[in-house]
C-alpha cells in the first residue's frame, strides 16, 4: 500500500488541489494534475502514473476519451469520477478498462481501497495479457515446428522422432531458435513439397 504515483484530472481546480492534499496526507505521491483534457493526456504520458483519477466530463472534451487512450496504450488504470450518477458513463465503464467509478463528493474511505484494488487488478490483467501473448507465440511456434516435421517426413522420409531430432540438432549446432530452423526448412522444402502434391 501507498507509494502509488497518482494523476488527477478534473476541470475543478479547487477540487484537484483538495484531492492532492488529501492524498499526500495519506502517504500517496501525486505526480501530475490537470484541469483540462488535452494537458491531462500529455501529463499522463510523461508522468506514467500508477493510477489516474479522471473526471468523466470535461468542458469541450470527454474524460472518457482520456480513459480510452489509457486503455489503448496500457499506461495506467483509470478511476472515473463523476459530478452526479451518470448512467451513460456507467454503461461505458462496463465495456472498457475502467477500474473504478466514484460519484462526488469523494469519500476517502472508499477512494483509497478503490485505488489499491484498481492497481492490483490492473497489474494482474497485464500479467494475464502477457501470459496469453506468450501462449499464442508458443502455439504458433509449435505449429511451425509441426509443419517443418511434416515436410521433413514427406521430402526426406524421416519419422516424426527423426524429424524432431534433426530440427533440434540444427538448432543446437547453429545456436538458432527452433522456430527459425522450422521457418528455414519450410522455406527450403515447402515449395518442392507443394510441387509434388
mmCIF file of C-alpha atoms in Angstrom:
data_model
loop_
_atom_site.group_PDB
_atom_site.id
_atom_site.type_symbol
_atom_site.label_atom_id
_atom_site.label_comp_id
_atom_site.label_asym_id
_atom_site.label_seq_id
_atom_site.Cartn_x
_atom_site.Cartn_y
_atom_site.Cartn_z
ATOM 1 C CA UNK A 1 0.000 0.000 0.000
ATOM 2 C CA UNK A 2 0.919 3.664 -0.525
ATOM 3 C CA UNK A 3 3.850 4.832 -2.628
ATOM 4 C CA UNK A 4 1.400 4.839 -5.532
ATOM 5 C CA UNK A 5 2.012 7.571 -8.103
ATOM 6 C CA UNK A 6 -1.288 9.289 -8.866
ATOM 7 C CA UNK A 7 -2.521 11.555 -11.652
ATOM 8 C CA UNK A 8 -5.568 13.762 -11.020
ATOM 9 C CA UNK A 9 -7.550 15.214 -13.923
ATOM 10 C CA UNK A 10 -10.598 17.328 -13.116
ATOM 11 C CA UNK A 11 -11.886 20.632 -14.514
ATOM 12 C CA UNK A 12 -12.430 21.907 -10.958
ATOM 13 C CA UNK A 13 -9.014 23.324 -9.962
ATOM 14 C CA UNK A 14 -10.014 23.656 -6.299
ATOM 15 C CA UNK A 15 -11.139 20.038 -6.205
ATOM 16 C CA UNK A 16 -7.787 18.935 -7.733
ATOM 17 C CA UNK A 17 -5.916 20.858 -5.035
ATOM 18 C CA UNK A 18 -8.123 19.430 -2.285
ATOM 19 C CA UNK A 19 -7.743 15.884 -3.601
ATOM 20 C CA UNK A 20 -3.957 16.255 -3.924
ATOM 21 C CA UNK A 21 -3.638 17.492 -0.334
ATOM 22 C CA UNK A 22 -5.724 14.615 0.998
ATOM 23 C CA UNK A 23 -3.791 12.012 -0.992
ATOM 24 C CA UNK A 24 -0.400 13.402 0.052
ATOM 25 C CA UNK A 25 -1.537 13.400 3.702
ATOM 26 C CA UNK A 26 -2.494 9.734 3.261
ATOM 27 C CA UNK A 27 1.030 8.909 2.012
ATOM 28 C CA UNK A 28 0.493 8.867 -1.767
ATOM 29 C CA UNK A 29 2.531 10.678 -4.421
ATOM 30 C CA UNK A 30 0.627 12.975 -6.784
ATOM 31 C CA UNK A 31 2.811 13.159 -9.901
ATOM 32 C CA UNK A 32 0.542 15.382 -12.013
ATOM 33 C CA UNK A 33 -2.755 17.189 -12.054
ATOM 34 C CA UNK A 34 -4.654 18.823 -14.876
ATOM 35 C CA UNK A 35 -7.847 20.805 -15.263
ATOM 36 C CA UNK A 36 -8.351 20.204 -18.985
ATOM 37 C CA UNK A 37 -8.340 17.050 -21.071
ATOM 38 C CA UNK A 38 -5.520 17.808 -23.558
ATOM 39 C CA UNK A 39 -2.969 18.706 -20.895
ATOM 40 C CA UNK A 40 -4.156 15.717 -18.852
ATOM 41 C CA UNK A 41 -3.231 13.359 -21.679
ATOM 42 C CA UNK A 42 0.190 14.953 -22.087
ATOM 43 C CA UNK A 43 0.886 14.772 -18.346
ATOM 44 C CA UNK A 44 -0.246 11.164 -18.121
ATOM 45 C CA UNK A 45 2.093 10.100 -20.935
ATOM 46 C CA UNK A 46 5.027 11.990 -19.438
ATOM 47 C CA UNK A 47 4.478 11.075 -15.759
ATOM 48 C CA UNK A 48 3.431 7.413 -16.220
ATOM 49 C CA UNK A 49 1.303 7.249 -13.049
ATOM 50 C CA UNK A 50 0.288 4.062 -11.261
ATOM 51 C CA UNK A 51 -3.345 5.172 -11.291
ATOM 52 C CA UNK A 52 -5.296 8.020 -12.928
ATOM 53 C CA UNK A 53 -8.244 9.702 -11.208
ATOM 54 C CA UNK A 54 -10.187 11.340 -14.034
ATOM 55 C CA UNK A 55 -13.400 13.319 -14.101
ATOM 56 C CA UNK A 56 -15.684 11.697 -16.640
ATOM 57 C CA UNK A 57 -16.834 15.070 -18.002
ATOM 58 C CA UNK A 58 -14.577 17.935 -19.116
ATOM 59 C CA UNK A 59 -15.562 21.199 -20.770
ATOM 60 C CA UNK A 60 -15.239 20.669 -24.520
ATOM 61 C CA UNK A 61 -13.880 17.133 -24.300
ATOM 62 C CA UNK A 62 -14.978 13.951 -22.634
ATOM 63 C CA UNK A 63 -12.939 12.439 -19.833
ATOM 64 C CA UNK A 64 -13.958 9.118 -21.354
ATOM 65 C CA UNK A 65 -11.637 9.921 -24.277
ATOM 66 C CA UNK A 66 -8.719 10.062 -21.852
ATOM 67 C CA UNK A 67 -9.644 6.721 -20.347
ATOM 68 C CA UNK A 68 -9.889 5.248 -23.855
ATOM 69 C CA UNK A 69 -6.335 6.404 -24.679
ATOM 70 C CA UNK A 70 -5.021 4.982 -21.413
ATOM 71 C CA UNK A 71 -6.738 1.692 -22.154
ATOM 72 C CA UNK A 72 -5.342 1.597 -25.686
ATOM 73 C CA UNK A 73 -1.763 2.348 -24.593
ATOM 74 C CA UNK A 74 -1.943 0.368 -21.330
ATOM 75 C CA UNK A 75 -0.447 3.220 -19.299
ATOM 76 C CA UNK A 76 -2.420 3.120 -16.052
ATOM 77 C CA UNK A 77 -5.728 2.019 -14.584
ATOM 78 C CA UNK A 78 -8.447 4.655 -14.589
ATOM 79 C CA UNK A 79 -10.862 5.511 -11.830
ATOM 80 C CA UNK A 80 -13.561 7.776 -13.230
ATOM 81 C CA UNK A 81 -15.073 10.466 -11.035
ATOM 82 C CA UNK A 82 -18.490 11.921 -11.799
ATOM 83 C CA UNK A 83 -20.270 15.012 -10.511
ATOM 84 C CA UNK A 84 -23.525 13.034 -10.444
ATOM 85 C CA UNK A 85 -24.717 9.496 -11.062
ATOM 86 C CA UNK A 86 -24.445 9.328 -14.868
ATOM 87 C CA UNK A 87 -25.824 6.109 -16.385
ATOM 88 C CA UNK A 88 -24.262 6.847 -19.792
ATOM 89 C CA UNK A 89 -20.854 6.830 -18.138
ATOM 90 C CA UNK A 90 -21.732 3.722 -16.167
ATOM 91 C CA UNK A 91 -22.576 1.842 -19.379
ATOM 92 C CA UNK A 92 -19.206 2.968 -20.831
ATOM 93 C CA UNK A 93 -17.377 1.774 -17.725
ATOM 94 C CA UNK A 94 -18.859 -1.711 -18.058
ATOM 95 C CA UNK A 95 -17.399 -2.132 -21.554
ATOM 96 C CA UNK A 96 -13.891 -0.721 -21.056
ATOM 97 C CA UNK A 97 -10.790 -0.918 -18.893
ATOM 98 C CA UNK A 98 -12.109 1.420 -16.208
ATOM 99 C CA UNK A 99 -11.219 0.143 -12.763
ATOM 100 C CA UNK A 100 -13.479 2.273 -10.613
ATOM 101 C CA UNK A 101 -16.342 4.751 -10.682
ATOM 102 C CA UNK A 102 -16.912 7.256 -7.888
ATOM 103 C CA UNK A 103 -19.576 9.934 -7.528
ATOM 104 C CA UNK A 104 -18.639 13.260 -5.895
ATOM 105 C CA UNK A 105 -18.309 14.187 -3.144
ATOM 106 C CA UNK A 106 -15.483 11.652 -2.943
ATOM 107 C CA UNK A 107 -15.399 9.582 0.226
ATOM 108 C CA UNK A 108 -11.742 8.931 1.064
ATOM 109 C CA UNK A 109 -12.633 5.808 3.000
ATOM 110 C CA UNK A 110 -13.873 4.495 -0.391
ATOM 111 C CA UNK A 111 -11.290 6.131 -2.678
ATOM 112 C CA UNK A 112 -8.185 4.662 -1.086
ATOM 113 C CA UNK A 113 -9.223 0.985 -1.222
ATOM 114 C CA UNK A 114 -10.585 1.619 -4.739
ATOM 115 C CA UNK A 115 -7.164 2.862 -5.882
ATOM 116 C CA UNK A 116 -5.292 -0.035 -4.295
ATOM 117 C CA UNK A 117 -7.702 -2.596 -5.786
ATOM 118 C CA UNK A 118 -7.621 -0.875 -9.200
ATOM 119 C CA UNK A 119 -3.819 -1.012 -9.363
ATOM 120 C CA UNK A 120 -3.690 -4.643 -8.175
ATOM 121 C CA UNK A 121 -6.338 -5.736 -10.716
ATOM 122 C CA UNK A 122 -4.703 -3.738 -13.495
ATOM 123 C CA UNK A 123 -1.314 -5.375 -12.868
ATOM 124 C CA UNK A 124 -2.993 -8.773 -12.722
ATOM 125 C CA UNK A 125 -4.659 -8.160 -16.100
ATOM 126 C CA UNK A 126 -1.392 -7.003 -17.665
ATOM 127 C CA UNK A 127 0.266 -10.199 -16.422
ATOM 128 C CA UNK A 128 -2.576 -12.271 -17.884
ATOM 129 C CA UNK A 129 -2.245 -10.445 -21.215
ATOM 130 C CA UNK A 130 1.494 -11.193 -21.234
ATOM 131 C CA UNK A 131 0.841 -14.868 -20.444
ATOM 132 C CA UNK A 132 -1.772 -15.109 -23.214
ATOM 133 C CA UNK A 133 0.630 -13.486 -25.682
ATOM 134 C CA UNK A 134 3.354 -15.941 -24.691
ATOM 135 C CA UNK A 135 0.980 -18.905 -25.030
ATOM 136 C CA UNK A 136 -0.074 -17.699 -28.505
ATOM 137 C CA UNK A 137 3.565 -17.366 -29.540
ATOM 138 C CA UNK A 138 4.321 -20.848 -28.217
ATOM 139 C CA UNK A 139 1.344 -22.243 -30.119
ATOM 140 C CA UNK A 140 2.452 -20.535 -33.346
ATOM 141 C CA UNK A 141 5.995 -21.860 -32.853
ATOM 142 C CA UNK A 142 4.620 -25.345 -32.230
ATOM 143 C CA UNK A 143 2.578 -25.164 -35.461
ATOM 144 C CA UNK A 144 5.677 -24.138 -37.436
ATOM 145 C CA UNK A 145 7.729 -26.962 -35.922
ATOM 146 C CA UNK A 146 4.971 -29.477 -36.697
ATOM 147 C CA UNK A 147 4.782 -28.207 -40.277
ATOM 148 C CA UNK A 148 8.571 -28.472 -40.669
ATOM 149 C CA UNK A 149 8.490 -32.020 -39.241
ATOM 150 C CA UNK A 150 5.772 -32.930 -41.738
ATOM 151 C CA UNK A 151 7.834 -31.550 -44.625
ATOM 152 C CA UNK A 152 10.920 -33.476 -43.473
ATOM 153 C CA UNK A 153 8.868 -36.657 -43.189
ATOM 154 C CA UNK A 154 7.397 -36.145 -46.651
ATOM 155 C CA UNK A 155 10.519 -34.938 -48.506
ATOM 156 C CA UNK A 156 13.298 -36.881 -46.737
ATOM 157 C CA UNK A 157 11.392 -39.864 -45.386
ATOM 158 C CA UNK A 158 12.073 -39.056 -41.710
ATOM 159 C CA UNK A 159 9.916 -40.454 -38.942
ATOM 160 C CA UNK A 160 8.352 -37.849 -36.645
ATOM 161 C CA UNK A 161 11.005 -38.553 -33.991
ATOM 162 C CA UNK A 162 13.849 -38.313 -36.537
ATOM 163 C CA UNK A 163 12.461 -35.053 -37.888
ATOM 164 C CA UNK A 164 12.321 -33.569 -34.388
ATOM 165 C CA UNK A 165 15.879 -34.687 -33.596
ATOM 166 C CA UNK A 166 17.044 -33.228 -36.930
ATOM 167 C CA UNK A 167 15.460 -29.856 -36.091
ATOM 168 C CA UNK A 168 16.914 -29.927 -32.574
ATOM 169 C CA UNK A 169 20.415 -30.725 -33.904
ATOM 170 C CA UNK A 170 20.351 -27.822 -36.350
ATOM 171 C CA UNK A 171 19.030 -25.575 -33.585
ATOM 172 C CA UNK A 172 21.908 -26.545 -31.260
ATOM 173 C CA UNK A 173 24.625 -26.561 -33.936
ATOM 174 C CA UNK A 174 23.695 -23.112 -35.240
ATOM 175 C CA UNK A 175 22.555 -21.647 -31.876
ATOM 176 C CA UNK A 176 19.255 -20.832 -33.548
ATOM 177 C CA UNK A 177 15.753 -20.999 -32.028
ATOM 178 C CA UNK A 178 13.647 -23.947 -33.208
ATOM 179 C CA UNK A 179 11.147 -21.521 -34.750
ATOM 180 C CA UNK A 180 13.824 -20.097 -37.083
ATOM 181 C CA UNK A 181 15.018 -23.567 -38.004
ATOM 182 C CA UNK A 182 11.441 -24.572 -38.809
ATOM 183 C CA UNK A 183 10.959 -21.456 -40.952
ATOM 184 C CA UNK A 184 14.144 -22.239 -42.904
ATOM 185 C CA UNK A 185 13.015 -25.836 -43.504
ATOM 186 C CA UNK A 186 9.592 -24.610 -44.639
ATOM 187 C CA UNK A 187 11.206 -22.051 -46.972
ATOM 188 C CA UNK A 188 13.683 -24.600 -48.388
ATOM 189 C CA UNK A 189 11.425 -27.610 -48.883
ATOM 190 C CA UNK A 190 7.906 -26.190 -48.733
ATOM 191 C CA UNK A 191 7.657 -25.225 -52.417
ATOM 192 C CA UNK A 192 9.141 -28.529 -53.547
ATOM 193 C CA UNK A 193 6.617 -30.361 -51.387
ATOM 194 C CA UNK A 194 3.766 -28.331 -52.910
ATOM 195 C CA UNK A 195 5.053 -29.218 -56.375
ATOM 196 C CA UNK A 196 4.907 -32.915 -55.541
ATOM 197 C CA UNK A 197 1.315 -32.733 -54.324
#
